[in-house]
mmCIF file of C-alpha atoms in Angstrom:
data_model
loop_
_atom_site.group_PDB
_atom_site.id
_atom_site.type_symbol
_atom_site.label_atom_id
_atom_site.label_comp_id
_atom_site.label_asym_id
_atom_site.label_seq_id
_atom_site.Cartn_x
_atom_site.Cartn_y
_atom_site.Cartn_z
ATOM 1 C CA GLN N 1 70.259 50.404 56.427
ATOM 2 C CA SER N 2 66.677 49.211 55.902
ATOM 3 C CA VAL N 3 65.644 47.109 53.016
ATOM 4 C CA LEU N 4 62.590 49.438 52.544
ATOM 5 C CA THR N 5 63.246 53.108 52.161
ATOM 6 C CA GLN N 6 61.038 55.791 53.845
ATOM 7 C CA PRO N 7 61.658 59.469 54.195
ATOM 8 C CA PRO N 8 62.917 60.166 57.713
ATOM 9 C CA SER N 9 60.353 62.907 58.250
ATOM 10 C CA VAL N 10 57.288 64.672 56.782
ATOM 11 C CA SER N 11 55.257 67.552 57.982
ATOM 12 C CA ALA N 12 52.060 69.314 57.166
ATOM 13 C CA ALA N 13 49.538 71.663 58.775
ATOM 14 C CA PRO N 14 46.400 70.494 60.597
ATOM 15 C CA GLY N 15 43.620 69.683 58.161
ATOM 16 C CA GLN N 16 46.045 69.063 55.314
ATOM 17 C CA LYS N 17 47.016 65.909 53.524
ATOM 18 C CA VAL N 18 50.373 64.056 53.647
ATOM 19 C CA THR N 19 51.788 61.069 51.917
ATOM 20 C CA ILE N 20 54.513 58.708 53.094
ATOM 21 C CA SER N 21 56.352 56.633 50.599
ATOM 22 C CA CYS N 22 57.940 53.227 50.995
ATOM 23 C CA SER N 23 60.330 52.038 48.266
ATOM 24 C CA GLY N 24 61.522 48.519 47.784
ATOM 25 C CA SER N 25 62.190 45.941 45.140
ATOM 26 C CA SER N 26 60.682 43.023 43.264
ATOM 27 C CA SER N 27 61.717 40.607 46.014
ATOM 28 C CA ASN N 28 59.706 42.448 48.632
ATOM 29 C CA ILE N 29 57.025 45.151 47.816
ATOM 30 C CA GLY N 30 56.833 44.115 44.173
ATOM 31 C CA ASN N 31 55.482 40.639 44.933
ATOM 32 C CA ASN N 32 54.191 40.753 48.506
ATOM 33 C CA TYR N 33 51.452 42.559 50.540
ATOM 34 C CA VAL N 34 52.394 45.828 52.356
ATOM 35 C CA SER N 35 51.195 46.815 55.733
ATOM 36 C CA TRP N 36 51.485 50.070 57.549
ATOM 37 C CA TYR N 37 51.766 50.809 61.245
ATOM 38 C CA GLN N 38 51.468 53.955 63.473
ATOM 39 C CA GLN N 39 53.556 54.229 66.597
ATOM 40 C CA LEU N 40 52.743 56.880 69.068
ATOM 41 C CA PRO N 41 55.504 57.811 71.475
ATOM 42 C CA GLY N 42 56.061 55.163 74.114
ATOM 43 C CA THR N 43 53.476 52.722 72.713
ATOM 44 C CA ALA N 44 53.337 49.611 70.630
ATOM 45 C CA PRO N 45 52.829 49.843 66.856
ATOM 46 C CA LYS N 46 49.204 49.820 65.714
ATOM 47 C CA LEU N 47 48.026 48.360 62.376
ATOM 48 C CA LEU N 48 46.696 51.050 60.015
ATOM 49 C CA ILE N 49 46.667 49.302 56.632
ATOM 50 C CA TYR N 50 46.900 45.610 55.756
ATOM 51 C CA GLU N 51 47.153 43.863 52.360
ATOM 52 C CA ASN N 52 48.261 47.022 50.678
ATOM 53 C CA ASN N 53 45.039 49.048 50.976
ATOM 54 C CA LYS N 54 42.625 47.596 53.576
ATOM 55 C CA ARG N 55 41.839 49.225 56.829
ATOM 56 C CA PRO N 56 41.138 47.253 60.001
ATOM 57 C CA SER N 57 37.903 47.923 61.843
ATOM 58 C CA GLY N 58 38.187 51.202 63.777
ATOM 59 C CA ILE N 59 40.729 52.878 61.496
ATOM 60 C CA PRO N 60 39.180 56.034 59.982
ATOM 61 C CA ASP N 61 38.986 56.417 56.252
ATOM 62 C CA ARG N 62 41.346 59.428 56.553
ATOM 63 C CA PHE N 63 44.069 56.727 56.281
ATOM 64 C CA SER N 64 44.629 55.006 52.932
ATOM 65 C CA GLY N 65 47.179 52.717 51.361
ATOM 66 C CA SER N 66 48.203 52.092 47.823
ATOM 67 C CA LYS N 67 50.877 50.047 45.965
ATOM 68 C CA SER N 68 52.327 50.464 42.497
ATOM 69 C CA GLY N 69 55.185 48.272 41.306
ATOM 70 C CA THR N 70 57.924 48.250 43.954
ATOM 71 C CA SER N 71 56.653 51.231 45.995
ATOM 72 C CA ALA N 72 53.801 51.733 48.405
ATOM 73 C CA THR N 73 52.243 54.936 49.833
ATOM 74 C CA LEU N 74 50.396 55.779 52.968
ATOM 75 C CA GLY N 75 48.082 58.771 52.685
ATOM 76 C CA ILE N 76 46.577 60.633 55.610
ATOM 77 C CA THR N 77 43.975 63.334 54.984
ATOM 78 C CA GLY N 78 42.483 65.865 57.460
ATOM 79 C CA LEU N 79 45.614 65.827 59.631
ATOM 80 C CA GLN N 80 45.160 66.150 63.388
ATOM 81 C CA THR N 81 47.640 66.823 66.042
ATOM 82 C CA GLY N 82 46.948 63.295 67.364
ATOM 83 C CA ASP N 83 48.382 61.904 64.127
ATOM 84 C CA GLU N 84 51.942 62.940 65.179
ATOM 85 C CA ALA N 85 53.740 59.614 65.367
ATOM 86 C CA ASP N 86 56.198 57.394 63.618
ATOM 87 C CA TYR N 87 54.895 55.436 60.720
ATOM 88 C CA TYR N 88 56.400 52.237 59.395
ATOM 89 C CA CYS N 89 55.825 50.079 56.262
ATOM 90 C CA GLY N 90 56.466 46.357 56.377
ATOM 91 C CA THR N 91 56.377 43.442 53.886
ATOM 92 C CA TRP N 92 57.847 40.021 53.238
ATOM 93 C CA ASP N 93 61.143 39.720 51.365
ATOM 94 C CA SER N 94 61.228 36.536 49.262
ATOM 95 C CA SER N 95 65.005 36.753 48.813
ATOM 96 C CA LEU N 96 65.705 37.059 52.474
ATOM 97 C CA SER N 97 62.860 34.647 53.406
ATOM 98 C CA GLY N 98 62.031 37.081 56.190
ATOM 99 C CA GLY N 99 59.965 40.102 57.098
ATOM 100 C CA VAL N 100 61.291 43.619 56.603
ATOM 101 C CA PHE N 101 60.281 47.102 57.781
ATOM 102 C CA GLY N 102 61.104 50.528 56.501
ATOM 103 C CA GLY N 103 63.230 52.802 58.655
ATOM 104 C CA GLY N 104 60.175 54.751 59.766
ATOM 105 C CA THR N 105 58.916 58.245 59.060
ATOM 106 C CA LYS N 106 58.256 60.802 61.762
ATOM 107 C CA LEU N 107 55.111 62.795 61.014
ATOM 108 C CA THR N 108 54.915 66.337 62.471
ATOM 109 C CA VAL N 109 51.659 68.218 62.301
ATOM 110 C CA LEU N 110 52.714 71.841 62.469
ATOM 111 C CA GLN T 1 38.506 41.347 73.030
ATOM 112 C CA VAL T 2 41.833 40.183 71.750
ATOM 113 C CA GLN T 3 44.785 40.835 74.084
ATOM 114 C CA LEU T 4 48.435 39.962 74.050
ATOM 115 C CA VAL T 5 50.094 40.378 77.426
ATOM 116 C CA GLN T 6 53.791 40.170 77.679
ATOM 117 C CA SER T 7 56.118 39.430 80.666
ATOM 118 C CA GLY T 8 57.966 42.101 82.497
ATOM 119 C CA ALA T 9 61.215 43.903 81.945
ATOM 120 C CA GLU T 10 64.477 42.071 82.190
ATOM 121 C CA VAL T 11 68.057 43.007 82.912
ATOM 122 C CA LYS T 12 70.646 40.518 81.692
ATOM 123 C CA LYS T 13 74.478 40.348 81.555
ATOM 124 C CA PRO T 14 76.294 39.812 78.219
ATOM 125 C CA GLY T 15 76.364 36.119 77.285
ATOM 126 C CA ALA T 16 73.195 35.297 79.232
ATOM 127 C CA SER T 17 69.811 34.237 77.731
ATOM 128 C CA VAL T 18 66.401 35.775 78.136
ATOM 129 C CA LYS T 19 62.957 34.219 77.581
ATOM 130 C CA VAL T 20 60.042 36.543 77.005
ATOM 131 C CA SER T 21 56.415 35.385 77.137
ATOM 132 C CA CYS T 22 53.300 36.602 75.344
ATOM 133 C CA LYS T 23 49.924 35.314 76.584
ATOM 134 C CA ALA T 24 47.042 35.543 74.113
ATOM 135 C CA SER T 25 43.371 35.782 74.964
ATOM 136 C CA GLY T 26 40.116 36.542 73.240
ATOM 137 C CA SER T 27 40.491 34.327 70.178
ATOM 138 C CA THR T 28 41.249 30.761 69.228
ATOM 139 C CA PHE T 29 45.003 30.537 69.809
ATOM 140 C CA THR T 30 45.797 27.814 67.337
ATOM 141 C CA ASN T 31 44.091 29.650 64.418
ATOM 142 C CA TYR T 32 46.928 32.182 64.249
ATOM 143 C CA GLY T 33 50.621 32.838 63.942
ATOM 144 C CA PHE T 34 52.694 35.185 66.017
ATOM 145 C CA THR T 35 55.695 37.231 65.179
ATOM 146 C CA TRP T 36 58.325 38.894 67.374
ATOM 147 C CA VAL T 37 59.635 42.394 66.483
ATOM 148 C CA ARG T 38 62.159 44.377 68.411
ATOM 149 C CA GLN T 39 63.040 48.026 68.675
ATOM 150 C CA ALA T 40 66.366 49.283 69.976
ATOM 151 C CA PRO T 41 66.387 52.608 71.777
ATOM 152 C CA GLY T 42 65.557 55.386 69.275
ATOM 153 C CA GLN T 43 65.562 53.006 66.343
ATOM 154 C CA GLY T 44 63.107 51.393 63.998
ATOM 155 C CA LEU T 45 61.350 48.035 63.938
ATOM 156 C CA GLU T 46 63.193 44.832 63.346
ATOM 157 C CA TRP T 47 61.397 41.576 62.409
ATOM 158 C CA MET T 48 62.860 38.720 64.427
ATOM 159 C CA GLY T 49 60.814 35.692 63.281
ATOM 160 C CA TRP T 50 57.440 33.971 63.270
ATOM 161 C CA ILE T 51 55.779 30.940 64.695
ATOM 162 C CA SER T 52 52.656 29.124 63.839
ATOM 163 C CA ALA T 53 50.468 28.361 66.887
ATOM 164 C CA TYR T 54 48.765 25.624 64.813
ATOM 165 C CA ASN T 55 51.806 23.443 64.173
ATOM 166 C CA GLY T 56 54.750 25.172 65.737
ATOM 167 C CA ASN T 57 56.451 25.879 62.367
ATOM 168 C CA THR T 58 58.963 28.660 62.691
ATOM 169 C CA ASN T 59 60.845 31.123 60.425
ATOM 170 C CA TYR T 60 63.655 33.151 61.921
ATOM 171 C CA ALA T 61 65.545 36.275 60.720
ATOM 172 C CA GLN T 62 68.824 35.316 59.155
ATOM 173 C CA GLN T 63 70.787 37.570 61.478
ATOM 174 C CA LEU T 64 69.402 35.824 64.507
ATOM 175 C CA GLN T 65 69.569 32.226 63.335
ATOM 176 C CA GLY T 66 71.258 30.046 66.018
ATOM 177 C CA ARG T 67 70.526 32.525 68.809
ATOM 178 C CA VAL T 68 66.690 32.738 68.812
ATOM 179 C CA THR T 69 64.037 30.125 69.510
ATOM 180 C CA MET T 70 60.302 30.695 69.318
ATOM 181 C CA THR T 71 57.909 28.241 70.984
ATOM 182 C CA THR T 72 54.274 27.953 71.934
ATOM 183 C CA ASP T 73 52.322 26.354 74.738
ATOM 184 C CA THR T 74 48.808 25.726 73.437
ATOM 185 C CA SER T 75 47.561 24.732 76.966
ATOM 186 C CA THR T 76 48.126 28.292 78.173
ATOM 187 C CA ALA T 77 47.854 30.113 74.767
ATOM 188 C CA THR T 78 51.326 31.514 75.332
ATOM 189 C CA VAL T 79 54.096 32.275 72.849
ATOM 190 C CA TYR T 80 57.701 32.396 73.985
ATOM 191 C CA MET T 81 60.838 33.956 72.492
ATOM 192 C CA GLU T 82 64.210 32.991 73.893
ATOM 193 C CA LEU T 83 67.347 34.843 72.803
ATOM 194 C CA ARG T 84 70.728 33.402 73.752
ATOM 195 C CA SER T 85 74.301 34.757 73.936
ATOM 196 C CA LEU T 86 73.036 38.256 74.610
ATOM 197 C CA ARG T 87 75.052 41.279 73.547
ATOM 198 C CA SER T 88 74.645 44.901 74.331
ATOM 199 C CA ASP T 89 73.103 45.634 70.973
ATOM 200 C CA ASP T 90 70.239 43.205 71.888
ATOM 201 C CA THR T 91 69.032 45.903 74.336
ATOM 202 C CA ALA T 92 65.600 46.713 72.913
ATOM 203 C CA VAL T 93 61.866 46.670 73.533
ATOM 204 C CA TYR T 94 60.583 43.240 72.219
ATOM 205 C CA TYR T 95 57.012 43.030 70.938
ATOM 206 C CA CYS T 96 54.904 40.063 70.064
ATOM 207 C CA ALA T 97 52.161 40.514 67.426
ATOM 208 C CA ARG T 98 49.477 38.354 65.765
ATOM 209 C CA GLY T 99 49.523 37.747 62.099
ATOM 210 C CA GLY T 100 50.600 35.666 59.221
ATOM 211 C CA LEU T 101 54.067 34.728 58.066
ATOM 212 C CA THR T 102 54.250 36.983 55.043
ATOM 213 C CA MET T 103 53.462 40.168 56.933
ATOM 214 C CA ALA T 104 50.194 41.055 55.289
ATOM 215 C CA GLY T 105 49.359 42.784 58.556
ATOM 216 C CA PHE T 106 49.849 42.245 62.300
ATOM 217 C CA ASP T 107 46.570 43.152 63.898
ATOM 218 C CA TYR T 108 47.167 42.857 67.585
ATOM 219 C CA TRP T 109 50.365 43.735 69.500
ATOM 220 C CA GLY T 110 51.635 43.081 72.996
ATOM 221 C CA GLN T 111 52.653 46.016 75.218
ATOM 222 C CA GLY T 112 56.376 45.358 74.800
ATOM 223 C CA THR T 113 59.024 44.065 77.042
ATOM 224 C CA LEU T 114 62.227 45.989 77.673
ATOM 225 C CA VAL T 115 65.310 43.747 77.750
ATOM 226 C CA THR T 116 68.440 45.502 78.872
ATOM 227 C CA VAL T 117 71.798 43.876 78.374
ATOM 228 C CA SER T 118 74.499 45.369 80.565
ATOM 229 C CA SER T 119 77.486 44.257 82.534
#
């Protein structure tokens, strides 16, 4: 059971938009930065969003992040088949004094 | 360019220890911290702990306290993760990644090291 809650799966058609939610509490998302990672099959995770809503160099603006209260959201527009992957949110938990990840969301581009 | 290159796959018996290395290049090693994250087969990501390459300060996941030790060698820009008293549920791919303690974002990741614990 993960500290952060993500939907197990989401799906949408190519070209459409999808959002992935990450729900937590005041001890984690509510008072700490959130980051998002994309993991393609058989590869290491890749940073998509850091400090809630910032994109690293090289990440297209189709990917966006937001945070409100104790929840965060990853948005992906203009879906491509290459976006099929597992997506994870992560943050610090002040009560645990440790890092935590969501359980992951599998994105299917139909 | 920044690279994190990890050591190769390991097979260990229950009760043994494993030490995985992560060699960094392309940036000033002591300016950063490094985390270890593991992923059991078919499962999600699990944060294991963090170490500062500047001063060696560490922070470990509560569930691994007493079994895990993270160290650095600044002369070779290498981070190490040792896990002791291995159990079958420690079987996982272990990743190192560069970033701060509070998980604002880990920007570079190693390729992963598969550790298999089996009798």
